[in-house]
Short mmCIF file of C-alpha atoms in Angstrom, two decimals:
data_model
loop_
_atom_site.label_atom_id
_atom_site.label_comp_id
_atom_site.label_asym_id
_atom_site.label_seq_id
_atom_site.Cartn_x
_atom_site.Cartn_y
_atom_site.Cartn_z
CA UNK A 1 -31.12 33.89 30.17
CA UNK A 2 -32.67 36.82 32.17
CA UNK A 3 -30.79 38.14 35.26
CA UNK A 4 -32.14 40.35 38.07
CA UNK A 5 -29.98 42.79 40.29
CA UNK A 6 -31.92 42.31 43.45
CA UNK A 7 -32.98 39.29 45.84
CA UNK A 8 -36.49 38.38 45.25
CA UNK A 9 -38.92 40.53 47.21
CA UNK A 10 -40.44 37.47 49.15
CA UNK A 11 -36.82 36.80 50.30
CA UNK A 12 -35.84 40.31 51.18
CA UNK A 13 -34.77 39.32 54.69
CA UNK A 14 -31.20 37.77 54.05
CA UNK A 15 -29.96 35.73 57.05
CA UNK A 16 -26.46 36.30 58.30
CA UNK A 17 -23.74 34.49 56.43
CA UNK A 18 -22.36 31.55 58.70
CA UNK A 19 -18.79 31.76 59.73
CA UNK A 20 -16.28 29.91 57.53
CA UNK A 21 -15.84 26.32 58.46
CA UNK A 22 -12.23 24.87 58.61
CA UNK A 23 -11.75 21.25 58.31
CA UNK A 24 -8.56 19.65 59.41
CA UNK A 25 -7.04 16.14 59.30
CA UNK A 26 -8.48 15.64 62.79
CA UNK A 27 -11.94 16.20 61.48
CA UNK A 28 -11.37 13.49 58.83
CA UNK A 29 -10.09 10.81 61.36
CA UNK A 30 -12.83 12.06 63.88
CA UNK A 31 -15.89 11.04 61.87
CA UNK A 32 -17.97 8.78 64.26
CA UNK A 33 -18.85 6.36 61.36
CA UNK A 34 -15.22 5.50 60.88
CA UNK A 35 -13.70 7.37 57.94
CA UNK A 36 -12.60 5.47 54.79
CA UNK A 37 -8.93 6.20 54.50
CA UNK A 38 -6.06 4.30 52.97
CA UNK A 39 -3.74 4.23 56.04
CA UNK A 40 -5.27 5.45 59.26
CA UNK A 41 -2.21 4.77 61.43
CA UNK A 42 0.05 7.00 59.02
CA UNK A 43 -2.48 9.78 59.30
CA UNK A 44 -2.71 9.52 63.04
CA UNK A 45 1.08 9.59 63.17
CA UNK A 46 0.79 13.14 61.70
CA UNK A 47 -1.36 14.18 64.43
CA UNK A 48 0.95 12.68 67.12
CA UNK A 49 3.96 14.69 65.54
CA UNK A 50 1.99 17.91 66.46
CA UNK A 51 0.63 18.77 62.95
CA UNK A 52 -3.19 19.05 62.25
CA UNK A 53 -3.04 20.34 58.52
CA UNK A 54 -6.05 22.26 57.16
CA UNK A 55 -7.70 20.24 54.36
CA UNK A 56 -10.16 22.70 53.28
CA UNK A 57 -12.23 25.91 54.31
CA UNK A 58 -15.80 26.12 53.30
CA UNK A 59 -17.84 29.27 53.20
CA UNK A 60 -21.38 28.05 53.53
CA UNK A 61 -23.93 30.49 52.02
CA UNK A 62 -21.24 32.39 50.16
CA UNK A 63 -24.09 34.19 48.51
CA UNK A 64 -27.59 34.79 49.71
CA UNK A 65 -30.07 31.98 49.35
CA UNK A 66 -32.69 31.89 46.56
CA UNK A 67 -36.10 30.70 47.29
CA UNK A 68 -37.88 28.16 45.07
CA UNK A 69 -41.67 27.78 44.74
CA UNK A 70 -43.36 24.71 45.78
CA UNK A 71 -46.22 23.20 47.69
CA UNK A 72 -44.33 21.26 50.20
CA UNK A 73 -42.89 24.20 52.15
CA UNK A 74 -39.87 26.43 51.86
CA UNK A 75 -37.10 25.24 49.50
CA UNK A 76 -34.00 27.07 48.52
CA UNK A 77 -31.16 27.03 46.29
CA UNK A 78 -27.97 27.64 48.38
CA UNK A 79 -24.38 27.98 47.43
CA UNK A 80 -21.09 27.13 49.13
CA UNK A 81 -17.46 28.16 48.15
CA UNK A 82 -14.82 25.50 49.22
CA UNK A 83 -11.11 26.11 49.13
CA UNK A 84 -8.75 22.96 49.26
CA UNK A 85 -5.17 23.37 50.35
CA UNK A 86 -4.07 20.91 48.04
CA UNK A 87 -1.30 18.21 48.00
CA UNK A 88 -1.15 14.44 48.99
CA UNK A 89 -1.56 13.19 52.50
CA UNK A 90 0.71 10.80 54.36
CA UNK A 91 -1.41 7.87 53.36
CA UNK A 92 -1.16 8.64 49.61
CA UNK A 93 -4.60 10.04 49.27
CA UNK A 94 -5.32 13.53 47.87
CA UNK A 95 -5.86 16.22 50.32
CA UNK A 96 -9.76 15.82 50.34
CA UNK A 97 -12.96 16.63 51.82
CA UNK A 98 -14.58 14.25 54.46
CA UNK A 99 -17.27 13.08 51.87
CA UNK A 100 -20.87 12.50 52.63
CA UNK A 101 -24.21 11.08 51.28
CA UNK A 102 -26.58 13.48 49.80
CA UNK A 103 -30.26 13.11 50.97
CA UNK A 104 -32.42 11.38 48.24
CA UNK A 105 -34.42 14.67 47.53
CA UNK A 106 -31.41 16.82 47.31
CA UNK A 107 -30.07 18.17 43.95
CA UNK A 108 -26.47 19.48 43.70
CA UNK A 109 -24.02 20.80 41.00
CA UNK A 110 -20.43 21.47 41.30
CA UNK A 111 -18.24 23.86 39.41
CA UNK A 112 -14.40 24.21 39.62
CA UNK A 113 -13.57 27.98 40.04
CA UNK A 114 -9.66 27.44 40.03
CA UNK A 115 -7.14 24.55 40.12
CA UNK A 116 -7.89 21.02 39.29
CA UNK A 117 -9.83 18.38 41.40
CA UNK A 118 -11.01 14.78 41.28
CA UNK A 119 -14.41 13.92 42.30
CA UNK A 120 -15.45 10.39 43.54
CA UNK A 121 -19.09 9.63 43.58
CA UNK A 122 -21.09 6.55 43.91
CA UNK A 123 -24.20 4.71 45.07
CA UNK A 124 -24.99 1.80 47.56
CA UNK A 125 -26.42 -0.53 44.91
CA UNK A 126 -24.97 -4.01 44.25
CA UNK A 127 -22.92 -3.74 42.26
CA UNK A 128 -22.13 -0.14 43.18
CA UNK A 129 -21.83 2.30 40.47
CA UNK A 130 -18.96 4.91 40.83
CA UNK A 131 -17.61 7.82 39.13
CA UNK A 132 -13.99 9.14 39.27
CA UNK A 133 -13.04 11.94 36.96
CA UNK A 134 -10.83 15.06 36.93
CA UNK A 135 -12.23 18.59 36.68
CA UNK A 136 -10.65 21.72 35.79
CA UNK A 137 -11.64 25.54 35.79
CA UNK A 138 -15.17 25.95 34.63
CA UNK A 139 -16.04 22.09 34.50
CA UNK A 140 -19.33 21.13 36.11
CA UNK A 141 -20.54 17.74 37.69
CA UNK A 142 -23.98 16.91 38.66
CA UNK A 143 -24.37 14.76 41.86
CA UNK A 144 -26.94 12.02 41.22
CA UNK A 145 -29.65 12.00 43.96
CA UNK A 146 -28.73 10.21 47.11
CA UNK A 147 -25.20 9.41 46.02
CA UNK A 148 -22.00 9.75 48.19
CA UNK A 149 -19.40 12.17 46.94
CA UNK A 150 -15.95 13.41 47.89
CA UNK A 151 -13.52 15.88 46.48
CA UNK A 152 -9.68 15.55 46.25
CA UNK A 153 -7.00 18.07 45.33
CA UNK A 154 -3.76 16.35 44.62
CA UNK A 155 -2.29 18.78 42.26
CA UNK A 156 -2.30 21.83 44.48
CA UNK A 157 -4.76 24.40 45.89
CA UNK A 158 -8.17 24.43 44.25
CA UNK A 159 -11.51 26.23 44.81
CA UNK A 160 -15.07 24.73 43.95
CA UNK A 161 -18.46 26.41 44.10
CA UNK A 162 -21.52 24.33 44.36
CA UNK A 163 -25.21 24.92 44.46
CA UNK A 164 -27.71 22.57 46.11
CA UNK A 165 -31.42 22.60 47.05
CA UNK A 166 -32.25 22.63 50.86
CA UNK A 167 -34.95 23.22 53.22
CA UNK A 168 -32.88 24.76 55.65
CA UNK A 169 -32.63 28.43 54.36
CA UNK A 170 -29.24 29.10 56.10
CA UNK A 171 -26.95 27.82 58.82
CA UNK A 172 -23.79 26.11 58.85
CA UNK A 173 -23.08 22.37 58.47
CA UNK A 174 -25.14 19.88 60.51
CA UNK A 175 -22.00 17.93 61.32
CA UNK A 176 -23.86 15.04 63.06
CA UNK A 177 -26.29 14.42 60.36
CA UNK A 178 -23.85 15.12 57.41
CA UNK A 179 -20.74 13.18 58.47
CA UNK A 180 -21.67 10.98 61.39
CA UNK A 181 -24.90 9.47 60.40
CA UNK A 182 -24.00 6.95 57.78
CA UNK A 183 -20.87 4.89 56.87
CA UNK A 184 -19.07 6.30 53.80
CA UNK A 185 -18.85 4.84 50.40
CA UNK A 186 -16.28 1.89 50.65
CA UNK A 187 -14.04 3.36 47.86
CA UNK A 188 -11.37 6.12 47.98
CA UNK A 189 -9.14 8.12 45.80
CA UNK A 190 -5.49 6.86 45.45
CA UNK A 191 -2.75 8.28 43.49
CA UNK A 192 -0.88 6.23 40.80
CA UNK A 193 1.92 8.57 40.04
CA UNK A 194 0.11 11.83 39.10
CA UNK A 195 -3.13 10.00 38.13
CA UNK A 196 -6.00 9.45 40.66
CA UNK A 197 -7.48 5.88 40.71
CA UNK A 198 -10.58 4.50 42.46
CA UNK A 199 -9.46 2.04 45.04
CA UNK A 200 -11.74 -0.36 47.16
CA UNK A 201 -11.46 0.17 51.04
CA UNK A 202 -11.65 -2.46 53.82
CA UNK A 203 -15.24 -3.62 53.77
CA UNK A 204 -15.89 -3.02 50.03
CA UNK A 205 -18.20 -5.57 48.44
CA UNK A 206 -16.73 -8.55 46.72
CA UNK A 207 -18.59 -7.64 43.53
CA UNK A 208 -16.62 -5.13 41.62
CA UNK A 209 -18.20 -1.83 40.92
CA UNK A 210 -19.51 -0.42 37.62
CA UNK A 211 -16.97 2.52 37.01
CA UNK A 212 -18.04 5.40 34.99
CA UNK A 213 -15.49 7.48 33.21
CA UNK A 214 -15.76 11.10 31.91
CA UNK A 215 -17.33 14.04 33.68
CA UNK A 216 -20.58 13.09 35.49
CA UNK A 217 -22.90 15.37 33.66
CA UNK A 218 -25.86 14.21 31.44
CA UNK A 219 -25.44 14.57 27.70
CA UNK A 220 -27.68 17.36 26.48
CA UNK A 221 -28.29 18.85 29.88
CA UNK A 222 -27.70 22.66 29.64
CA UNK A 223 -26.14 24.10 32.74
CA UNK A 224 -25.30 27.75 33.57
CA UNK A 225 -21.84 28.74 32.46
CA UNK A 226 -21.14 30.28 35.85
CA UNK A 227 -23.07 28.76 38.75
CA UNK A 228 -22.13 31.50 41.07
CA UNK A 229 -23.48 34.20 38.77
CA UNK A 230 -26.49 32.05 38.19
CA UNK A 231 -27.35 31.75 41.79
CA UNK A 232 -27.15 35.50 42.46
CA UNK A 233 -28.64 36.82 39.35
CA UNK A 234 -30.99 34.33 37.76
CA UNK A 235 -34.69 35.06 37.93
CA UNK A 236 -37.27 32.93 39.61
CA UNK A 237 -38.32 31.02 36.58
CA UNK A 238 -34.70 30.13 35.74
CA UNK A 239 -34.07 28.87 39.26
CA UNK A 240 -37.11 26.82 39.07
CA UNK A 241 -36.45 25.40 35.69
CA UNK A 242 -33.07 24.24 36.62
CA UNK A 243 -34.54 22.34 39.71
CA UNK A 244 -37.20 20.69 37.51
CA UNK A 245 -34.70 19.55 34.96
CA UNK A 246 -32.31 18.18 37.45
CA UNK A 247 -35.26 16.47 39.31
CA UNK A 248 -36.16 14.82 36.09
CA UNK A 249 -33.08 13.04 35.67
CA UNK A 250 -34.10 10.23 38.02
CA UNK A 251 -36.73 9.03 35.92
CA UNK A 252 -34.33 8.42 33.06
CA UNK A 253 -32.21 6.10 34.94
CA UNK A 254 -29.16 8.56 34.61
CA UNK A 255 -26.32 7.84 35.27
CA UNK A 256 -26.67 4.18 35.17
CA UNK A 257 -28.57 4.20 31.85
CA UNK A 258 -26.23 6.63 30.35
#
């Protein structure tokens, strides 16, 4: 794979990096769509006690965006670095992200930088297909198009880097669009001792989901060993090739047909 040392000439203007985004317990409970949590009263009691713990801090655009060619207007690979404080919350869930649905056109890949995390992903089909798996340093996961995903860090602090396609070249999170526009997946992560399990939440369909085990990454799909190095150093052809290969997964029926 060829790497370059400089940002592409047609993207020489690098926008300023957004300020880090800190998400606390109050942000999780404040989701307008109604957060899916195991025990909201237990979590609200923490807030009433005067504590509003930090769940994670996200540095959006941790590295400069990379443009992608295409006839439909500007499209970029962007990269975020997210640090989870780690532990288990008062309701028995891992310290976690808020969770959100990806737009159907968006491509996204996660890689654990340090620590261990558990990723819960799922669709809105009937029956639903969900994935729950543990990931350690260097492990990667591909988010299927249009799926919901959330990250938990029950075993301690953890850091995750993710790359994703976006027509917005920069800017912080569109909170209303990302967290408040659609009800979350009605499943959550619970801890059974030291082991995470998928648990249906209130309002979950009566039809049990199809549960995928193992890392959510297609067999035979070559991914960069280091996503962050790839984002900053890959040439335009490599950036476009990864997008094309990920976009082609939908035609294969992955992951339901895996």
